[in-house]
Amino acid sequence: MITVAEINDIDRLDHFRLAWRALLGKTKGATFAHSPEWLEHYWNHFGHDQKLRILFVTLGNKIIGIVPLVVKPVATKVGTMRVLTYPLDGWGTFYGQIGSNPAATMVTAMRHIHASRRDWDLIDLRYIDQDGHDHRRTMNSFKSVGFQSNQSVWQKLPLINTSDTNWEDYLASRTVKTQQQISSAEQLTRKQGPVAFYRSRLEDPLAPGWNPRWDLWAEFQHMNFRDGNQLNIAGGDFSQDQKLSFLHDIHGPAVRAGMARIDALFVNHSLVACAYGLQHGSGTDYLAAGRRNDASREVITTLIARMVQQSIQDGEPALNLGLLGNSLTEMWSNQEQASYRCSHFPILAPRSQLLRMNRWIQKADPQPVGKKKSNADSGTSNTATSESLQSSKPDSCIEITDDAPQDWSLNQERRGGSTEDRPRFRIVG
């Protein structure tokens, strides 16, 4: 018999840690964000106004799948709403269930949500890898319980594809202006002294001499992460100090998991620029990039050029700088990657229906879209690239608000259809 155990207290996660780690090794497309350590630190830093809902799907006495969810207050055009979603908040590209039985896990999780008292105004599962590992399983799980679902593109992130190429071919695929910028930055950086690039390597934490490179982190956290008005740190609508504190806390467990990466540029034997990322099977998601306060902006260009060259040499599939914003990606990207969102708006929730109508209106009145960039389009202008990146932003993008709804702590009576036709499941915990 398939059952669901739901926990709402992060302190109870320890009882499931071994099972979670075992399933993580069987999860396609798994990243560090799928780990229990990620969820613990995410909750400690950002969960103060959220409700935790971790669903453990069991068959007999064995856990076969995990669906980590949160209910959080989200500011929308129709007011603050309680949204049931994944705990990612812009710290990665894809997210989803954990385990080797994705279809059964998602269907069972949706049945549990359908049969439970509703503590949310809408379901909005984002960061779905529909083209890679999901294959519409999330959408089908919504339909299996009668949820009216709406699926659309959530984000289109620009990637640097570093597989099956060399530096010369990659550089030739860039615009003439970009090639000039890279060459000029390299020359200006070299004038300041000898230039060296360092990339942290995956090491066994039990091996002698293992070094998580806290020395680099100590300098990195005091760098300048701003490029004009843009903050080159991933994550949601949080302050720079909050984001850096979170990255500091996940660095230790990420290094022990063999997923943390530090790319550093040294000029005249001094650290001048650094980028921090999390590695996974498809490449590396970079979460922050900064430069020393007295260093020129060109050192960031030189750093990224060395990062691309090193990844090409190592045979790494791709680098993802898209989480940091357009200023670091538009001149480097040669590929686009889409993630999807799957939403359900309860019929008897008026504000949810207003938000659904708002999204529909936005889709019905699309904005002009810039020219799509190809892998080898050396003639594409920066203007067209910028337009393309702007058009790739998710429609009806809703950000976290600092204020929770006034009735946040109240138990709301369940609204919806009859329970007579619902599958019967034994709810444990």
PDB file of C-alpha atoms in Angstrom, residues 161-293:
ATOM      1  CA  ASN A 161      27.889  25.378 -23.876  1.00  0.00           C
ATOM      2  CA  THR A 162      31.482  24.202 -23.463  1.00  0.00           C
ATOM      3  CA  SER A 163      31.146  20.684 -24.856  1.00  0.00           C
ATOM      4  CA  ASP A 164      32.394  19.548 -28.279  1.00  0.00           C
ATOM      5  CA  THR A 165      34.267  22.783 -28.970  1.00  0.00           C
ATOM      6  CA  ASN A 166      37.583  24.516 -28.395  1.00  0.00           C
ATOM      7  CA  TRP A 167      38.419  28.041 -27.267  1.00  0.00           C
ATOM      8  CA  GLU A 168      39.225  29.276 -30.768  1.00  0.00           C
ATOM      9  CA  ASP A 169      35.911  28.073 -32.209  1.00  0.00           C
ATOM     10  CA  TYR A 170      33.958  29.404 -29.238  1.00  0.00           C
ATOM     11  CA  LEU A 171      35.645  32.800 -29.493  1.00  0.00           C
ATOM     12  CA  ALA A 172      34.954  32.908 -33.245  1.00  0.00           C
ATOM     13  CA  SER A 173      31.243  32.416 -32.523  1.00  0.00           C
ATOM     14  CA  ARG A 174      31.121  35.648 -30.491  1.00  0.00           C
ATOM     15  CA  THR A 175      30.410  39.055 -31.983  1.00  0.00           C
ATOM     16  CA  VAL A 176      33.314  41.240 -33.070  1.00  0.00           C
ATOM     17  CA  LYS A 177      32.533  43.624 -30.216  1.00  0.00           C
ATOM     18  CA  THR A 178      32.635  40.782 -27.684  1.00  0.00           C
ATOM     19  CA  GLN A 179      35.960  39.521 -29.038  1.00  0.00           C
ATOM     20  CA  GLN A 180      37.383  43.018 -28.698  1.00  0.00           C
ATOM     21  CA  GLN A 181      36.110  43.322 -25.127  1.00  0.00           C
ATOM     22  CA  ILE A 182      37.708  40.003 -24.135  1.00  0.00           C
ATOM     23  CA  SER A 183      41.023  40.916 -25.754  1.00  0.00           C
ATOM     24  CA  SER A 184      41.052  44.398 -24.231  1.00  0.00           C
ATOM     25  CA  ALA A 185      40.225  43.067 -20.745  1.00  0.00           C
ATOM     26  CA  GLU A 186      43.018  40.497 -20.989  1.00  0.00           C
ATOM     27  CA  GLN A 187      45.535  43.183 -21.985  1.00  0.00           C
ATOM     28  CA  LEU A 188      44.478  45.560 -19.214  1.00  0.00           C
ATOM     29  CA  THR A 189      44.621  42.786 -16.618  1.00  0.00           C
ATOM     30  CA  ARG A 190      48.096  41.680 -17.733  1.00  0.00           C
ATOM     31  CA  LYS A 191      49.424  45.227 -17.386  1.00  0.00           C
ATOM     32  CA  GLN A 192      48.837  44.973 -13.642  1.00  0.00           C
ATOM     33  CA  GLY A 193      51.155  41.980 -13.229  1.00  0.00           C
ATOM     34  CA  PRO A 194      51.347  38.193 -13.716  1.00  0.00           C
ATOM     35  CA  VAL A 195      47.892  36.613 -14.143  1.00  0.00           C
ATOM     36  CA  ALA A 196      46.976  33.182 -12.750  1.00  0.00           C
ATOM     37  CA  PHE A 197      43.704  31.231 -12.665  1.00  0.00           C
ATOM     38  CA  TYR A 198      42.726  28.714  -9.995  1.00  0.00           C
ATOM     39  CA  ARG A 199      39.784  26.281  -9.940  1.00  0.00           C
ATOM     40  CA  SER A 200      39.047  24.196  -6.860  1.00  0.00           C
ATOM     41  CA  ARG A 201      39.036  20.482  -7.567  1.00  0.00           C
ATOM     42  CA  LEU A 202      36.696  17.770  -6.355  1.00  0.00           C
ATOM     43  CA  GLU A 203      38.413  15.997  -3.493  1.00  0.00           C
ATOM     44  CA  ASP A 204      37.525  13.228  -1.109  1.00  0.00           C
ATOM     45  CA  PRO A 205      36.874  14.894   2.289  1.00  0.00           C
ATOM     46  CA  LEU A 206      38.415  11.848   3.967  1.00  0.00           C
ATOM     47  CA  ALA A 207      41.652  12.136   1.990  1.00  0.00           C
ATOM     48  CA  PRO A 208      44.770  13.535   3.686  1.00  0.00           C
ATOM     49  CA  GLY A 209      45.254  17.244   3.070  1.00  0.00           C
ATOM     50  CA  TRP A 210      41.630  17.861   2.108  1.00  0.00           C
ATOM     51  CA  ASN A 211      41.060  21.619   1.911  1.00  0.00           C
ATOM     52  CA  PRO A 212      37.615  23.257   1.615  1.00  0.00           C
ATOM     53  CA  ARG A 213      39.391  26.564   0.811  1.00  0.00           C
ATOM     54  CA  TRP A 214      37.903  28.694   3.553  1.00  0.00           C
ATOM     55  CA  ASP A 215      40.896  30.971   2.979  1.00  0.00           C
ATOM     56  CA  LEU A 216      39.506  31.927  -0.448  1.00  0.00           C
ATOM     57  CA  TRP A 217      36.001  32.237   0.947  1.00  0.00           C
ATOM     58  CA  ALA A 218      37.212  34.666   3.628  1.00  0.00           C
ATOM     59  CA  GLU A 219      38.394  37.048   0.898  1.00  0.00           C
ATOM     60  CA  PHE A 220      35.520  36.303  -1.460  1.00  0.00           C
ATOM     61  CA  GLN A 221      32.772  37.411   0.948  1.00  0.00           C
ATOM     62  CA  HIS A 222      34.264  40.921   1.184  1.00  0.00           C
ATOM     63  CA  MET A 223      34.356  41.533  -2.568  1.00  0.00           C
ATOM     64  CA  ASN A 224      32.257  43.920  -4.622  1.00  0.00           C
ATOM     65  CA  PHE A 225      29.330  41.971  -6.115  1.00  0.00           C
ATOM     66  CA  ARG A 226      27.662  44.896  -7.852  1.00  0.00           C
ATOM     67  CA  ASP A 227      27.761  45.687 -11.546  1.00  0.00           C
ATOM     68  CA  GLY A 228      25.939  48.989 -11.792  1.00  0.00           C
ATOM     69  CA  ASN A 229      22.515  48.438 -10.256  1.00  0.00           C
ATOM     70  CA  GLN A 230      22.721  44.662 -10.575  1.00  0.00           C
ATOM     71  CA  LEU A 231      23.796  42.398  -7.711  1.00  0.00           C
ATOM     72  CA  ASN A 232      25.738  39.447  -9.091  1.00  0.00           C
ATOM     73  CA  ILE A 233      24.418  36.983  -6.513  1.00  0.00           C
ATOM     74  CA  ALA A 234      21.643  34.500  -7.257  1.00  0.00           C
ATOM     75  CA  GLY A 235      18.628  33.928  -5.016  1.00  0.00           C
ATOM     76  CA  GLY A 236      15.353  35.674  -4.336  1.00  0.00           C
ATOM     77  CA  ASP A 237      14.537  39.135  -3.060  1.00  0.00           C
ATOM     78  CA  PHE A 238      16.954  39.088  -0.130  1.00  0.00           C
ATOM     79  CA  SER A 239      19.756  41.394   0.982  1.00  0.00           C
ATOM     80  CA  GLN A 240      23.393  40.841   0.036  1.00  0.00           C
ATOM     81  CA  ASP A 241      24.278  39.964   3.626  1.00  0.00           C
ATOM     82  CA  GLN A 242      21.490  37.365   3.810  1.00  0.00           C
ATOM     83  CA  LYS A 243      22.610  35.753   0.575  1.00  0.00           C
ATOM     84  CA  LEU A 244      26.285  35.636   1.510  1.00  0.00           C
ATOM     85  CA  SER A 245      25.450  34.213   4.932  1.00  0.00           C
ATOM     86  CA  PHE A 246      23.451  31.458   3.244  1.00  0.00           C
ATOM     87  CA  LEU A 247      26.254  30.673   0.777  1.00  0.00           C
ATOM     88  CA  HIS A 248      28.745  30.592   3.649  1.00  0.00           C
ATOM     89  CA  ASP A 249      26.656  28.010   5.508  1.00  0.00           C
ATOM     90  CA  ILE A 250      26.107  25.707   2.523  1.00  0.00           C
ATOM     91  CA  HIS A 251      29.762  25.826   1.457  1.00  0.00           C
ATOM     92  CA  GLY A 252      30.912  23.247   4.015  1.00  0.00           C
ATOM     93  CA  PRO A 253      28.313  20.558   3.205  1.00  0.00           C
ATOM     94  CA  ALA A 254      28.560  21.332  -0.532  1.00  0.00           C
ATOM     95  CA  VAL A 255      32.320  20.758  -0.443  1.00  0.00           C
ATOM     96  CA  ARG A 256      31.855  17.512   1.486  1.00  0.00           C
ATOM     97  CA  ALA A 257      29.354  16.420  -1.160  1.00  0.00           C
ATOM     98  CA  GLY A 258      31.909  17.217  -3.886  1.00  0.00           C
ATOM     99  CA  MET A 259      29.678  19.868  -5.487  1.00  0.00           C
ATOM    100  CA  ALA A 260      31.182  23.241  -4.495  1.00  0.00           C
ATOM    101  CA  ARG A 261      33.402  25.166  -6.879  1.00  0.00           C
ATOM    102  CA  ILE A 262      35.539  28.271  -6.457  1.00  0.00           C
ATOM    103  CA  ASP A 263      37.065  29.917  -9.532  1.00  0.00           C
ATOM    104  CA  ALA A 264      39.632  32.562  -8.656  1.00  0.00           C
ATOM    105  CA  LEU A 265      41.708  35.046 -10.640  1.00  0.00           C
ATOM    106  CA  PHE A 266      45.027  36.203  -9.208  1.00  0.00           C
ATOM    107  CA  VAL A 267      46.946  39.233 -10.454  1.00  0.00           C
ATOM    108  CA  ASN A 268      50.438  39.822  -9.140  1.00  0.00           C
ATOM    109  CA  HIS A 269      49.869  36.969  -6.647  1.00  0.00           C
ATOM    110  CA  SER A 270      46.789  38.670  -5.167  1.00  0.00           C
ATOM    111  CA  LEU A 271      43.144  37.553  -5.441  1.00  0.00           C
ATOM    112  CA  VAL A 272      41.234  40.112  -7.534  1.00  0.00           C
ATOM    113  CA  ALA A 273      38.094  38.261  -8.719  1.00  0.00           C
ATOM    114  CA  CYS A 274      36.202  35.137  -7.764  1.00  0.00           C
ATOM    115  CA  ALA A 275      33.117  33.123  -8.767  1.00  0.00           C
ATOM    116  CA  TYR A 276      31.277  30.576  -6.633  1.00  0.00           C
ATOM    117  CA  GLY A 277      29.160  27.755  -8.037  1.00  0.00           C
ATOM    118  CA  LEU A 278      27.603  24.369  -7.424  1.00  0.00           C
ATOM    119  CA  GLN A 279      28.476  21.518  -9.755  1.00  0.00           C
ATOM    120  CA  HIS A 280      26.153  18.786 -11.026  1.00  0.00           C
ATOM    121  CA  GLY A 281      25.993  16.281 -13.851  1.00  0.00           C
ATOM    122  CA  SER A 282      25.069  18.848 -16.503  1.00  0.00           C
ATOM    123  CA  GLY A 283      27.605  21.522 -15.583  1.00  0.00           C
ATOM    124  CA  THR A 284      27.914  24.237 -12.955  1.00  0.00           C
ATOM    125  CA  ASP A 285      25.381  26.780 -11.694  1.00  0.00           C
ATOM    126  CA  TYR A 286      27.219  29.909 -10.583  1.00  0.00           C
ATOM    127  CA  LEU A 287      25.611  31.624  -7.601  1.00  0.00           C
ATOM    128  CA  ALA A 288      27.902  34.611  -7.049  1.00  0.00           C
ATOM    129  CA  ALA A 289      30.693  36.531  -8.774  1.00  0.00           C
ATOM    130  CA  GLY A 290      32.641  39.498  -7.428  1.00  0.00           C
ATOM    131  CA  ARG A 291      35.819  41.509  -7.660  1.00  0.00           C
ATOM    132  CA  ARG A 292      38.068  43.267  -5.213  1.00  0.00           C
ATOM    133  CA  ASN A 293      36.894  46.802  -4.457  1.00  0.00           C
TER     134      ASN A 293
END
